[in-house]
PDB file of C-alpha atoms and ligand atoms in Angstrom:
ATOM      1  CA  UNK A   4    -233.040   4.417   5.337  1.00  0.00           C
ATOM      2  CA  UNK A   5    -233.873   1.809   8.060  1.00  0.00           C
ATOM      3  CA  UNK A   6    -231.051  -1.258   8.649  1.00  0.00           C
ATOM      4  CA  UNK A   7    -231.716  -3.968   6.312  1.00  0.00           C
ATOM      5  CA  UNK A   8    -231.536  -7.433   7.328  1.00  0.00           C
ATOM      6  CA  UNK A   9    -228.056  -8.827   7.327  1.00  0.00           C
ATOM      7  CA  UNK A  10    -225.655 -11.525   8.811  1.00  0.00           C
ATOM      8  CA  UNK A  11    -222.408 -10.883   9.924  1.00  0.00           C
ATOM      9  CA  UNK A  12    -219.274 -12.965  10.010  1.00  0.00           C
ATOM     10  CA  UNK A  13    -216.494 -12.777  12.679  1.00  0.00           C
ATOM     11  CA  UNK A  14    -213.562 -13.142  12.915  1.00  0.00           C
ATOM     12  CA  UNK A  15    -212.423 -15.213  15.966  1.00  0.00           C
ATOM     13  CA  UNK A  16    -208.613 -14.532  15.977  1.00  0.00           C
ATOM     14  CA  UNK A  17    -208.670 -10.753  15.518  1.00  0.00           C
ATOM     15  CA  UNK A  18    -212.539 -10.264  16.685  1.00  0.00           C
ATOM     16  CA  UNK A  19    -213.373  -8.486  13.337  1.00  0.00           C
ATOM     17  CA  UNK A  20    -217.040  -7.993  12.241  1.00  0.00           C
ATOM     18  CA  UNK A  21    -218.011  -7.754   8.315  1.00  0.00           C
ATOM     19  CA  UNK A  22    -220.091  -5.905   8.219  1.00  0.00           C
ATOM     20  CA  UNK A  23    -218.062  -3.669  10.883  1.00  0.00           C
ATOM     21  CA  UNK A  24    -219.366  -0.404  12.726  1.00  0.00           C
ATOM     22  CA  UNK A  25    -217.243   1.265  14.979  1.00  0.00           C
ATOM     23  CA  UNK A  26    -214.261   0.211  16.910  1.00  0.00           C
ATOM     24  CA  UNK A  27    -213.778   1.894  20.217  1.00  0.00           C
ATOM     25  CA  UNK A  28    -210.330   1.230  22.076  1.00  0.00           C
ATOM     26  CA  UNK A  29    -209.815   2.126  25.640  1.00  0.00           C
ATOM     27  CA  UNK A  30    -206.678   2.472  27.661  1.00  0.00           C
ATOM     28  CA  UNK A  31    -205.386   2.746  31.073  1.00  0.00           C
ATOM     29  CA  UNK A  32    -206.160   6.420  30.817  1.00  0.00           C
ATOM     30  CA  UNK A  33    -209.941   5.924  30.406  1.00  0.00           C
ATOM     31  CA  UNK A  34    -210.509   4.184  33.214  1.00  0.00           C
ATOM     32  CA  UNK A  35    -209.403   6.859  35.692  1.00  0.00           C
ATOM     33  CA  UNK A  36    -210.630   6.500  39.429  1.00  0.00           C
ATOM     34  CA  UNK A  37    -211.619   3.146  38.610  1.00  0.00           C
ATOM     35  CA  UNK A  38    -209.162   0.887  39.828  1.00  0.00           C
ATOM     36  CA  UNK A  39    -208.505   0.507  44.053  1.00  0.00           C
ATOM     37  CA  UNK A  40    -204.588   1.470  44.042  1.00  0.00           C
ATOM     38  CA  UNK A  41    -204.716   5.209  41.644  1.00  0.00           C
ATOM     39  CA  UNK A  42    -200.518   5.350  42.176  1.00  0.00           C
ATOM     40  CA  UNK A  43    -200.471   1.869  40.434  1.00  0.00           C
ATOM     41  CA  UNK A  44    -202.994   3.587  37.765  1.00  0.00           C
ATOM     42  CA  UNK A  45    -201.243   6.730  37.363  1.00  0.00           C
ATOM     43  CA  UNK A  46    -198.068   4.278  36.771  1.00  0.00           C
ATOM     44  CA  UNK A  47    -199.604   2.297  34.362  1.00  0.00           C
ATOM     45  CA  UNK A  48    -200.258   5.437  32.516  1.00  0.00           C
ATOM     46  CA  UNK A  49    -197.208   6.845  32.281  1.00  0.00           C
ATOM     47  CA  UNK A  50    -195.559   3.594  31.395  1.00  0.00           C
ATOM     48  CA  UNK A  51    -197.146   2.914  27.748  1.00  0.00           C
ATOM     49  CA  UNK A  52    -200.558   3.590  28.414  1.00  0.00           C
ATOM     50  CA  UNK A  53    -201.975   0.729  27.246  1.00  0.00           C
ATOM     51  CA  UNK A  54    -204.564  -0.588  25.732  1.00  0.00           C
ATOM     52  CA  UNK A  55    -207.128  -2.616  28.514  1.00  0.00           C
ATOM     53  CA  UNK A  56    -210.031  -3.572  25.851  1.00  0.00           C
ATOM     54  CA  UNK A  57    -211.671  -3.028  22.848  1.00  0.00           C
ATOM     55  CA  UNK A  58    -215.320  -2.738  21.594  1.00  0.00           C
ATOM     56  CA  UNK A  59    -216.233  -3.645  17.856  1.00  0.00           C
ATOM     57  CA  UNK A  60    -219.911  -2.881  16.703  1.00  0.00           C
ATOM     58  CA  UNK A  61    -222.302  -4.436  13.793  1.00  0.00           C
ATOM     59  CA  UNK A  62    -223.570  -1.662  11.761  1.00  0.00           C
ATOM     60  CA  UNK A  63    -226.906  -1.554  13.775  1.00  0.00           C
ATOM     61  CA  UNK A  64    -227.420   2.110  15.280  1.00  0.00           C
ATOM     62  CA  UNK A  65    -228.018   2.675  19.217  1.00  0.00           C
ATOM     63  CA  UNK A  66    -231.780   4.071  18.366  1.00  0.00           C
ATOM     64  CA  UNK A  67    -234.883   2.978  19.367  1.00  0.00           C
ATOM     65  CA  UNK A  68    -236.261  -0.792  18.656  1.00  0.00           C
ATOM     66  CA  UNK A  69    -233.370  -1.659  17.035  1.00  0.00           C
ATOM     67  CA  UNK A  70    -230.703  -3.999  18.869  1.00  0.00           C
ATOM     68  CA  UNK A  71    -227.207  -3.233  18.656  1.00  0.00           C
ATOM     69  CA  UNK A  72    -224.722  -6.168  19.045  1.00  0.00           C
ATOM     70  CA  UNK A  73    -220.891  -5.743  20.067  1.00  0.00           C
ATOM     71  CA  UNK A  74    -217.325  -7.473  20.713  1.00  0.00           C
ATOM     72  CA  UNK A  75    -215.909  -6.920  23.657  1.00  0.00           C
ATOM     73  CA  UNK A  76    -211.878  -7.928  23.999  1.00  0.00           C
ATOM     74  CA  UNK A  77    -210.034  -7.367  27.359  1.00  0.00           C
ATOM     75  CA  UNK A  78    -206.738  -8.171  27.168  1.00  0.00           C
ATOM     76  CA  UNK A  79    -205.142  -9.904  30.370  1.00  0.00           C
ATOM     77  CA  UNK A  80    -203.657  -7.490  32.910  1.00  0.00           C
ATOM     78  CA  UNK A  81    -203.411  -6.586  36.370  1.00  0.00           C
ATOM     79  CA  UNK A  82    -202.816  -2.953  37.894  1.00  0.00           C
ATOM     80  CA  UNK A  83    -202.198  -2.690  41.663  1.00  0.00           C
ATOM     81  CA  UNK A  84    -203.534  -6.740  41.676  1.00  0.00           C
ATOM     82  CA  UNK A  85    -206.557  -5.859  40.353  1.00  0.00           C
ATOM     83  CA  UNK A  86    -207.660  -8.035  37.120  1.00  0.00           C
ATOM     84  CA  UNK A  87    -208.318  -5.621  33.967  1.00  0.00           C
ATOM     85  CA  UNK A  88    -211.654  -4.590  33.385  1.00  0.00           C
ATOM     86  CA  UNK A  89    -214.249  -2.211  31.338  1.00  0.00           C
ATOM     87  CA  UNK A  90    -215.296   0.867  33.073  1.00  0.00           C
ATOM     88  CA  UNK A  91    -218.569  -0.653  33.910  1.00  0.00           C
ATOM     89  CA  UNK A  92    -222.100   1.103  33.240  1.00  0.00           C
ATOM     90  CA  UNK A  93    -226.015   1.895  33.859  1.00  0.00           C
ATOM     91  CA  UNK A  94    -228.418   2.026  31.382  1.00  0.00           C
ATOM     92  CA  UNK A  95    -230.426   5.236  31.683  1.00  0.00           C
ATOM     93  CA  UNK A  96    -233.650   3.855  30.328  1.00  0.00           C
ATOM     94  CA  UNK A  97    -233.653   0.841  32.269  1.00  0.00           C
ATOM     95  CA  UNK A  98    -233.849  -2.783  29.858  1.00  0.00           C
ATOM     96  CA  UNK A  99    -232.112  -6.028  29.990  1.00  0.00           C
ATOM     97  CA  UNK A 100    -228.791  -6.794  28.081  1.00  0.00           C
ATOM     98  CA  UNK A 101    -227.316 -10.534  27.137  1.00  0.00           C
ATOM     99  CA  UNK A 102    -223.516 -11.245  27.112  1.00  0.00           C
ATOM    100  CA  UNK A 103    -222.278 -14.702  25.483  1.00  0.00           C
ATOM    101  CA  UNK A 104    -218.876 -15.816  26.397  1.00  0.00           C
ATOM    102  CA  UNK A 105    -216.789 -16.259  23.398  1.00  0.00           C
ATOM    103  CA  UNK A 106    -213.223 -16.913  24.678  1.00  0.00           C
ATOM    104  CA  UNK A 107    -211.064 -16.931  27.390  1.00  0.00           C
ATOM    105  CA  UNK A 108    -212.572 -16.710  31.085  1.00  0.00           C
ATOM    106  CA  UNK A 109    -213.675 -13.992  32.561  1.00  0.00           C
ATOM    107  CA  UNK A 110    -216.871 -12.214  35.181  1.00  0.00           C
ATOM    108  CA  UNK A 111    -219.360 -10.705  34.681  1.00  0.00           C
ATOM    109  CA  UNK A 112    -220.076  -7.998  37.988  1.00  0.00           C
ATOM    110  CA  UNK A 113    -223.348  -6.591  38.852  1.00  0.00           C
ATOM    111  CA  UNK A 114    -224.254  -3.809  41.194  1.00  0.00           C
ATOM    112  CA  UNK A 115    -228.020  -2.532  41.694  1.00  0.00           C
ATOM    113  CA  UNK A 116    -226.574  -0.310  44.481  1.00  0.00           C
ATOM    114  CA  UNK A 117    -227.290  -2.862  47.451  1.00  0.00           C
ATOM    115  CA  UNK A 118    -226.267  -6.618  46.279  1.00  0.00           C
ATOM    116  CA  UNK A 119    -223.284  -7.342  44.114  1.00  0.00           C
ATOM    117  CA  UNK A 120    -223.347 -10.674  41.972  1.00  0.00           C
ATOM    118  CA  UNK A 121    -220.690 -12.279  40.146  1.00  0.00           C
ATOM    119  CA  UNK A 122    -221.339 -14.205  37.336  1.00  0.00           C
ATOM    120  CA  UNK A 123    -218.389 -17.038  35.812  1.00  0.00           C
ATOM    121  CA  UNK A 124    -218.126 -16.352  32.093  1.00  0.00           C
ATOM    122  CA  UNK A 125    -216.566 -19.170  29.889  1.00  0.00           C
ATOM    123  CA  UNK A 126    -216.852 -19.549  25.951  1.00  0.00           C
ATOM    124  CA  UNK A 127    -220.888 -20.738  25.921  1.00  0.00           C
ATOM    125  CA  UNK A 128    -221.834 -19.107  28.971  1.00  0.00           C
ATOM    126  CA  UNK A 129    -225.091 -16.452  28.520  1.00  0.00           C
ATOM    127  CA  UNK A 130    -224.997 -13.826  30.865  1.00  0.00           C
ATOM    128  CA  UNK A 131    -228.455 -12.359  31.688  1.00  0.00           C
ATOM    129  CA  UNK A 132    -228.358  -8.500  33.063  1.00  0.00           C
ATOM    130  CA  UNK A 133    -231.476  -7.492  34.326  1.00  0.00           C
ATOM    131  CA  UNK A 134    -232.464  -3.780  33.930  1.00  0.00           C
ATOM    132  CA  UNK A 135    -231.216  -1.298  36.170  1.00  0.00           C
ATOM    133  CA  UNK A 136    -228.343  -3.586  37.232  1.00  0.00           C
ATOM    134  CA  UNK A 137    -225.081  -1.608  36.228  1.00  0.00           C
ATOM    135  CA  UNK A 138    -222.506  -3.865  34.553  1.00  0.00           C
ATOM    136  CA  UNK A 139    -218.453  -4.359  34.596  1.00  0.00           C
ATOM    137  CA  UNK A 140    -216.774  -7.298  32.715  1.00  0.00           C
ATOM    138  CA  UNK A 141    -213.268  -8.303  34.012  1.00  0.00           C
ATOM    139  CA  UNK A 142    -210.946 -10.266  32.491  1.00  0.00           C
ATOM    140  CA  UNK A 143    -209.564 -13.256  35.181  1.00  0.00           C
ATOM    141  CA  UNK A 144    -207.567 -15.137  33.129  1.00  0.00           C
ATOM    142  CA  UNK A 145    -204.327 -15.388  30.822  1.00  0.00           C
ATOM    143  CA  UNK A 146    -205.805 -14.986  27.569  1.00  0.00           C
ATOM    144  CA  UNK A 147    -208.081 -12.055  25.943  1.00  0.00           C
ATOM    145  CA  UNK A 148    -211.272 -12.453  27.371  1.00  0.00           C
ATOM    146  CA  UNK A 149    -213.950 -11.613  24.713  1.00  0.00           C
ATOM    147  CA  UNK A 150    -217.744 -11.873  24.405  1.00  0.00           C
ATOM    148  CA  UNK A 151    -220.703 -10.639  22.319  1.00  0.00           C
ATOM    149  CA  UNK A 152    -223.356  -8.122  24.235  1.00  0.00           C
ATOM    150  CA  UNK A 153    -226.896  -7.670  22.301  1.00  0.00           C
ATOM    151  CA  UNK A 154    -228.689  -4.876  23.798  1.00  0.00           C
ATOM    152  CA  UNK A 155    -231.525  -2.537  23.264  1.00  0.00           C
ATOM    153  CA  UNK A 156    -230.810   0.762  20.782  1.00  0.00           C
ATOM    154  CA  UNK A 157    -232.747   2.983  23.595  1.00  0.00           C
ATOM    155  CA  UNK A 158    -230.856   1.742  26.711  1.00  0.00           C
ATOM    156  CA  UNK A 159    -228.039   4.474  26.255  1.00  0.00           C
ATOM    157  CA  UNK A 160    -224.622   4.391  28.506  1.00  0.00           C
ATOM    158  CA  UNK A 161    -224.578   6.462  32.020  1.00  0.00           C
ATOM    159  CA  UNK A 162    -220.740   5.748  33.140  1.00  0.00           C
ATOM    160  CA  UNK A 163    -220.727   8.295  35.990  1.00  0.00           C
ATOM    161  CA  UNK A 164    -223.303   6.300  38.240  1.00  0.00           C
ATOM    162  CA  UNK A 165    -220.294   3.777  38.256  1.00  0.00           C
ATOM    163  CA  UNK A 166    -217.710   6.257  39.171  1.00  0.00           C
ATOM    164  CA  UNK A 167    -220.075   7.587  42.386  1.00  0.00           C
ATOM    165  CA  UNK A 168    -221.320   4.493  43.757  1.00  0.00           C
ATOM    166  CA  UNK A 169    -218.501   1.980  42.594  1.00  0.00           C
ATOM    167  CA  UNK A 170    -219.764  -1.990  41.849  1.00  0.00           C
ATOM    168  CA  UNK A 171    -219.778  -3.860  44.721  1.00  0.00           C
ATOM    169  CA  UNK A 172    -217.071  -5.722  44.871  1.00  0.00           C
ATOM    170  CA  UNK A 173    -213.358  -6.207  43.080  1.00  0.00           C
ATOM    171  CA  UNK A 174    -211.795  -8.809  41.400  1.00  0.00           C
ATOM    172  CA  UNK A 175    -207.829  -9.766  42.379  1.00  0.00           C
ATOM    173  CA  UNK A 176    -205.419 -12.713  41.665  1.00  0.00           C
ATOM    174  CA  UNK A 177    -206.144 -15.364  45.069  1.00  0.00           C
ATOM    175  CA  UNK A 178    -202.633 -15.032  47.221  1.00  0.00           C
ATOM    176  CA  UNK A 179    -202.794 -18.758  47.755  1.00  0.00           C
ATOM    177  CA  UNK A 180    -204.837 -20.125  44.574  1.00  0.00           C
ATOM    178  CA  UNK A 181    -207.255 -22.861  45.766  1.00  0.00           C
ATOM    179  CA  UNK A 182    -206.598 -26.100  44.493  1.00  0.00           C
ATOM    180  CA  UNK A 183    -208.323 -28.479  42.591  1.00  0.00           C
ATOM    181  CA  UNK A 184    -211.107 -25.945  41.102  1.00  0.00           C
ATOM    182  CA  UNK A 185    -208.303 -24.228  38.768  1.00  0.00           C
ATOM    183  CA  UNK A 186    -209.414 -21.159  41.144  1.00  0.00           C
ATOM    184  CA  UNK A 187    -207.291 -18.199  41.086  1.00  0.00           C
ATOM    185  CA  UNK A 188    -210.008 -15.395  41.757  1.00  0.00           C
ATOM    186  CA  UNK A 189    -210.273 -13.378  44.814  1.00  0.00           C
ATOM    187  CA  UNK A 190    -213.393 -11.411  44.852  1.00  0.00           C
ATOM    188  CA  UNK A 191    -214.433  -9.241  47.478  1.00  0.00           C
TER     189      UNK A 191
HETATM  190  C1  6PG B   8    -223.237  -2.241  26.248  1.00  0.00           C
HETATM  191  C2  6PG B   8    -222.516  -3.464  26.691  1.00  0.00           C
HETATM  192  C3  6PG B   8    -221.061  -3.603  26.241  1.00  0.00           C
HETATM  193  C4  6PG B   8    -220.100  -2.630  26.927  1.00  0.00           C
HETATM  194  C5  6PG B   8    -218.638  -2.957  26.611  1.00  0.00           C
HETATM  195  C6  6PG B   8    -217.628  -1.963  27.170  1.00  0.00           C
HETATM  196  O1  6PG B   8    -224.184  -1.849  26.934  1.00  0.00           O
HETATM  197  O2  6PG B   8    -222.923  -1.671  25.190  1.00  0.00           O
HETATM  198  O3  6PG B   8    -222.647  -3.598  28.061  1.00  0.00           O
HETATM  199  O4  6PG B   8    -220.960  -3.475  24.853  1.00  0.00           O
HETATM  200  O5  6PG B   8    -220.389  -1.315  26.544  1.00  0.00           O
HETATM  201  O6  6PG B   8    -218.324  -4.227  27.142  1.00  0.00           O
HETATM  202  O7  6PG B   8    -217.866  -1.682  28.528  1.00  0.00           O
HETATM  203  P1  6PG B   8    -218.070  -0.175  28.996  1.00  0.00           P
HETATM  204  O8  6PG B   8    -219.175   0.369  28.134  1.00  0.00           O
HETATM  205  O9  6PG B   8    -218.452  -0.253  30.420  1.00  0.00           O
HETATM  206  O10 6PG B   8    -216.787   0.556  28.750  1.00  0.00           O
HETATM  207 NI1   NI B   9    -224.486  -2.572  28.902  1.00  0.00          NI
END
């Protein structure tokens, strides 16, 4: 039977959904070949494993014309200086996708293959990604960083384009913070 309309109410503390689909939790393990330093990876692994960020779901199906919405929470984390971060994605048939910060601070990294951008994300702050632009979210703070993505039920998830062409650029703690600006983020 098709998805009937419906609100949903979350929970801010523990990012619950009710109505709730499915709850996907990745660790360090899942995000092999990801990060720069793989001996600071591997270590991480071997030492608890744990658990970089989750992904909550409404009920709404990943089929076409309907619009799937989803929690993201990355915890706070570094592994070989490198901020914590989802594995990072194309979408195979190519359509735009809107974050919305919820809490904490974190970016929002785009790679078309040629230009990387870097978009601030604060609680309030709509992230627009264009189609074809693979995506990574990173966590650059001390908090859980967590946001809502809406995105179209076609659009599927092609994580290996990431893996063979990387995103661009990485995000790392600044050695010498800048002042002023609250600025502890070294991209390059
Ligand atoms: C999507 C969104 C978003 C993303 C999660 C986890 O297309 O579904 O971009 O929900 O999947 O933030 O990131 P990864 O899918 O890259 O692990
Ligand atoms: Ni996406």
């Amino acid at each position: 039977p098709p998805i009937q309309p419906f609100s949903i109410s979350f929970g801010a503390d523990n990012a619950t959904l009710e109505p709730q689909g499915q709850v996907l939790t990745r660790r360090m393990s899942d995000l092999e070949g990801l990060f720069a330093d793989g001996d600071a990876w591997a270590r991480a692994v071997a030492d608890g494993d744990p658990v970089v960020y989750t992904v909550v779901s409404s009920p709404v199906p990943e089929v076409p014309r309907e619009l799937p919405q989803s929690i993201t929470t990355i915890y706070p984390g570094e592994t070989g200086g490198e901020f914590w971060m989802t594995k990072g994605h194309q979408h195979p048939d190519p359509q735009g996708e809107i974050y919305l910060g919820l809490d904490g601070h974190g970016g929002l990294l785009l790679f078309d293959g040629e230009r990387a951008e870097w978009l601030e994300m604060r609680p309030g702050t709509i992230g627009y990604i264009p189609p074809s632009w693979a995506h990574r979210s990173i966590n650059v703070g001390d908090e859980p960083y967590r946001f809502l993505a809406v995105y179209p039920g076609s659009a599927g998830h092609d994580y290996g384009w990431v893996v063979a062409h990387g995103m661009g650029l990485r995000a790392r703690r600044a050695s010498a913070p800048r002042t002023g600006n609250g600025d502890t983020t070294h991209v390059d």
